Amino acid sequence: MKPSPFIVFWISVFWIKGVFLNKEKQVFQSPAELLIEPKDETKLTLTHQIQSYDTILWYQRSPGNTSLKLIGYVSYKAVTVESPFQSHFNVSGDGEKAAFLHILSPRHPEDSGEYFGAASMHSSYPAYFGEGTRLTVLEPEHPITEPTVKVLPPSQKECRNQKDNEKRKTLVCVASEFYPDHVSVSWQIGEKEVTDGVATDSAALRNGKYYSITSRLRVSAEVWYEPSNKFICTVSFFINETTKKNSSAFIHGEKAKDTNAMTREKYLRITQSAKLTYSVFIVKSSIYGAFVAFLVWKLQGSSGKQNY
């Protein structure tokens, strides 16, 4: 049973928007991540437990694309592989239970991307996807390289224009010089993992042979200005199906500056204010002195007329 073009189009467009979800955890795909050499052969697996569903389809999404390309499918036990993929892929299994996407040798770096299996029936029923497999075909003579991680402190100027009760500080974690780009980033404050205020790049950026990625953690100024707080950034780097290497970096919070301490700016403000106050005092004193002198002169004048 070859799925209609409507099914293929419907899946490839609307799944990206989150319409087709894993139906009650009855669709399972493995592995989640995979690194292979150009000469390697491997396979992906999709199983489902949806009653009456009889077709499993396999799709490819290339890096930077949002659309899915149909590789092939198995309906009951009948297999079809689309012509552009026949030299690189094969499909096997049973559409009612489990199906496999076989990735054949030789592979090429452009075969890297995301691969999705989906359980389906026909055009009047939705298709339900597995969670996908992220696959990288390693480039020849390019060794797997773990990331270098560092945490940058917040800018000193960040809180200047914020209200006291809204002041926030942003810490930045930078992971760089790694290959390939199978990484995830997490934050801790002390022993506690935090997710609120965390923003991580959606994808690693490649520059030359290597990748880099940044993640930001926003905390209240009160939390940052506590020297006992330890801010830890951990980058989990995928090596193979059983091994992930964690690389971490950290910084401590800093002590808030004493707002009562005498600084040059504060000294200038105080002296300028004192000068202004003294100038006003002198002017007022002069006016008062002139007024007293005027009164004395008037009184002397009145006294002289009486004596005359």
XYZ file of C-alpha atoms in Angstrom:
308
model
C 0.000 0.000 0.000
C 1.745 3.128 -1.191
C 0.702 6.171 0.873
C -1.002 8.897 -1.073
C 0.915 12.132 -1.848
C -1.573 13.820 0.494
C -0.280 11.804 3.444
C 3.332 12.582 2.636
C 2.656 16.319 2.229
C 0.453 16.474 5.322
C 3.061 14.822 7.498
C 6.035 16.783 6.180
C 4.367 20.173 6.648
C 2.289 19.872 9.791
C 4.461 17.647 11.918
C 7.025 20.451 12.102
C 4.396 22.598 13.797
C 3.813 19.981 16.500
C 0.531 18.552 15.206
C 1.644 14.921 15.165
C 2.820 13.854 18.568
C 3.816 10.529 20.042
C 0.463 8.861 20.690
C 0.352 8.129 24.418
C 3.960 6.925 24.305
C 3.025 4.073 21.988
C 5.601 4.964 19.336
C 9.283 4.401 20.132
C 12.351 5.217 18.065
C 15.999 4.403 18.737
C 18.747 5.390 18.970
C 18.295 9.077 19.804
C 21.777 10.034 18.555
C 24.282 8.317 16.302
C 27.803 8.972 14.987
C 29.016 6.801 12.115
C 32.076 6.568 9.931
C 31.615 6.826 6.141
C 32.199 3.083 5.787
C 29.780 2.063 8.536
C 26.421 0.370 8.113
C 23.811 0.733 10.828
C 20.053 0.759 11.359
C 17.364 2.757 13.115
C 14.362 1.149 14.781
C 10.752 2.250 15.162
C 8.194 0.194 17.094
C 4.556 0.996 17.802
C 1.611 -0.428 19.686
C -1.247 1.343 17.905
C -3.982 -1.123 17.095
C -4.937 -1.364 13.405
C -1.970 0.766 12.254
C -0.210 -1.180 9.500
C 2.386 1.173 7.944
C 5.695 2.573 9.162
C 7.318 5.380 7.162
C 10.852 6.749 7.355
C 11.783 10.400 6.715
C 14.941 12.478 6.454
C 15.348 16.129 7.447
C 18.601 17.740 6.326
C 20.366 20.397 8.454
C 18.810 23.830 8.001
C 15.613 22.487 6.425
C 12.128 22.315 7.898
C 10.613 19.857 5.408
C 10.824 16.085 5.576
C 11.740 13.848 2.650
C 10.155 10.424 2.429
C 12.863 7.734 2.255
C 10.625 4.679 2.209
C 8.042 2.660 4.128
C 6.803 -0.809 4.948
C 3.084 -1.559 4.695
C 2.367 -4.814 6.476
C 5.526 -6.545 5.193
C 5.682 -4.967 1.736
C 8.654 -2.617 1.380
C 9.029 0.462 -0.814
C 12.116 2.710 -0.995
C 11.894 5.960 -2.943
C 14.236 6.082 -5.942
C 16.545 8.935 -4.758
C 17.413 6.889 -1.647
C 17.719 3.374 -3.007
C 21.524 3.391 -3.141
C 21.908 4.623 0.448
C 18.998 3.102 2.378
C 16.875 0.027 2.789
C 13.735 -0.646 4.831
C 12.597 -3.868 6.473
C 10.209 -5.138 9.122
C 6.474 -5.298 9.738
C 4.320 -2.164 9.528
C 2.005 -3.495 12.255
C 4.799 -3.795 14.860
C 8.332 -2.684 14.061
C 10.368 -1.490 11.095
C 14.022 -0.705 10.480
C 15.798 1.896 8.400
C 19.090 0.437 7.201
C 21.801 2.988 6.476
C 24.130 1.486 3.902
C 27.804 2.048 3.137
C 29.443 4.155 1.869
C 28.027 7.213 3.654
C 28.713 10.884 2.986
C 28.773 13.921 5.320
C 25.733 15.337 3.495
C 23.732 12.354 4.801
C 23.977 13.892 8.262
C 20.677 15.144 9.628
C 17.596 13.990 11.526
C 15.689 10.811 10.734
C 12.114 10.163 11.807
C 9.951 7.077 11.776
C 6.159 7.343 11.840
C 3.306 4.893 12.341
C 0.399 5.415 9.935
C -2.685 3.830 8.448
C -4.176 5.881 5.594
C -5.073 9.467 4.774
C -8.088 9.683 7.111
C -5.935 8.829 10.152
C -3.100 10.867 11.685
C 0.468 9.619 11.602
C 2.374 9.469 14.879
C 6.112 10.076 14.964
C 8.949 8.780 17.048
C 11.205 11.306 18.736
C 13.771 11.150 15.946
C 17.406 10.178 15.533
C 20.125 12.762 15.157
C 22.793 11.275 12.904
C 26.216 12.601 11.917
C 28.422 11.008 9.311
C 31.900 11.867 10.577
C 34.160 13.703 8.187
C 37.310 11.806 7.124
C 40.410 12.601 9.182
C 38.409 14.845 11.513
C 38.679 13.395 15.032
C 35.949 13.702 17.642
C 36.945 16.677 19.788
C 35.467 17.510 23.200
C 34.385 21.086 23.997
C 36.270 23.700 25.968
C 33.884 25.350 28.459
C 34.079 28.660 30.292
C 31.617 30.852 32.219
C 31.707 34.634 31.842
C 30.518 36.902 34.686
C 27.760 39.491 34.237
C 28.483 42.961 32.940
C 29.005 45.565 35.642
C 26.681 47.925 33.746
C 23.744 45.531 33.423
C 21.678 46.747 36.406
C 22.221 50.489 36.052
C 18.854 51.342 34.486
C 16.777 48.735 36.322
C 14.607 49.203 39.369
C 15.940 47.638 42.562
C 13.237 44.953 42.670
C 13.786 44.077 38.980
C 17.573 43.946 38.830
C 18.917 40.912 36.954
C 22.364 39.631 36.107
C 23.209 37.485 33.055
C 25.932 34.837 33.149
C 27.163 33.429 29.832
C 28.484 29.906 29.239
C 30.580 29.399 26.104
C 31.450 25.934 24.776
C 33.848 25.986 21.836
C 36.277 23.995 19.679
C 34.233 20.786 19.557
C 33.265 18.322 16.827
C 30.699 17.097 16.005
C 27.828 19.206 17.354
C 25.988 16.651 19.530
C 25.882 18.661 22.772
C 23.408 19.756 25.421
C 23.887 22.453 28.089
C 22.601 22.590 31.670
C 23.046 24.974 34.632
C 23.308 24.491 38.374
C 23.437 26.871 41.310
C 25.241 24.894 43.944
C 23.819 21.371 43.889
C 20.476 22.429 42.393
C 19.816 22.269 38.655
C 18.024 25.357 37.322
C 15.951 25.848 34.178
C 14.220 29.178 34.867
C 16.087 32.032 33.237
C 18.090 29.714 30.961
C 18.344 30.442 27.220
C 20.578 28.245 25.044
C 21.301 28.636 21.333
C 18.958 26.464 19.273
C 21.915 25.005 17.373
C 25.696 25.058 17.561
C 27.454 27.429 15.168
C 30.237 26.102 12.970
C 33.340 28.177 12.319
C 35.927 26.371 10.234
C 36.379 22.809 11.463
C 34.776 23.246 14.868
C 31.518 24.216 16.559
C 30.614 26.554 19.393
C 27.448 27.165 21.394
C 26.422 29.655 24.095
C 23.929 29.509 26.930
C 22.765 32.326 29.185
C 21.511 32.242 32.780
C 19.630 35.247 34.202
C 19.393 35.499 37.982
C 18.356 38.205 40.388
C 21.070 40.620 41.476
C 20.524 39.383 45.031
C 21.449 35.822 43.984
C 24.520 37.005 42.070
C 25.764 39.200 44.921
C 26.193 36.208 47.190
C 29.810 34.946 47.180
C 28.807 31.510 48.498
C 26.697 30.803 45.386
C 28.454 28.632 42.813
C 27.193 28.879 39.222
C 28.034 25.751 37.219
C 27.611 25.241 33.475
C 27.822 21.635 32.239
C 28.101 20.662 28.579
C 27.180 17.059 27.823
C 28.996 15.828 24.733
C 27.747 12.728 22.915
C 30.477 10.256 21.955
C 28.521 7.047 21.337
C 25.316 5.297 22.400
C 26.710 4.406 25.812
C 29.059 7.330 26.489
C 28.531 11.022 27.092
C 31.378 13.173 28.370
C 30.499 16.058 30.681
C 32.678 19.179 30.679
C 31.966 21.846 33.302
C 33.080 25.319 34.302
C 31.950 27.541 37.155
C 32.257 30.917 38.838
C 31.203 32.149 42.259
C 28.939 35.076 42.968
C 30.654 38.281 43.923
C 30.366 40.506 46.964
C 28.222 43.574 46.432
C 30.162 46.810 46.517
C 29.687 48.944 49.662
C 27.306 51.680 48.550
C 28.452 53.796 51.520
C 32.102 53.677 50.503
C 33.632 56.941 49.327
C 34.273 56.855 45.598
C 35.707 59.600 43.393
C 32.291 60.175 41.800
C 30.618 60.309 45.189
C 33.315 62.690 46.512
C 32.815 65.017 43.548
C 29.055 65.006 44.064
C 29.457 65.830 47.757
C 31.980 68.628 47.166
C 29.886 70.149 44.383
C 26.836 70.049 46.614
C 28.814 71.638 49.448
C 30.065 74.412 47.155
C 26.549 75.124 45.983
C 25.246 75.182 49.560
C 28.081 77.482 50.639
C 27.441 79.823 47.698
C 23.752 80.040 48.573
C 24.687 80.698 52.211
C 27.046 83.550 51.199
C 24.405 85.132 48.977
C 21.771 84.920 51.707
C 24.232 86.308 54.278
C 25.087 89.221 52.006
C 21.434 90.034 51.471
C 20.755 89.780 55.190
C 23.763 92.007 55.974
C 22.635 94.624 53.475
C 19.145 94.562 54.958
C 20.481 95.060 58.540
C 22.706 97.929 57.377
C 19.724 99.545 55.700
C 17.676 99.303 58.912
C 20.501 100.810 60.974
C 20.810 103.675 58.513
C 17.069 104.336 58.648
C 17.033 104.293 62.439
C 19.992 106.689 62.609
C 18.270 109.032 60.195
C 15.049 109.090 62.238
C 16.968 109.731 65.475
C 18.826 112.710 63.964
C 15.616 114.416 62.865
C 14.132 114.129 66.334
C 17.179 115.731 67.967
C 17.053 118.564 65.506
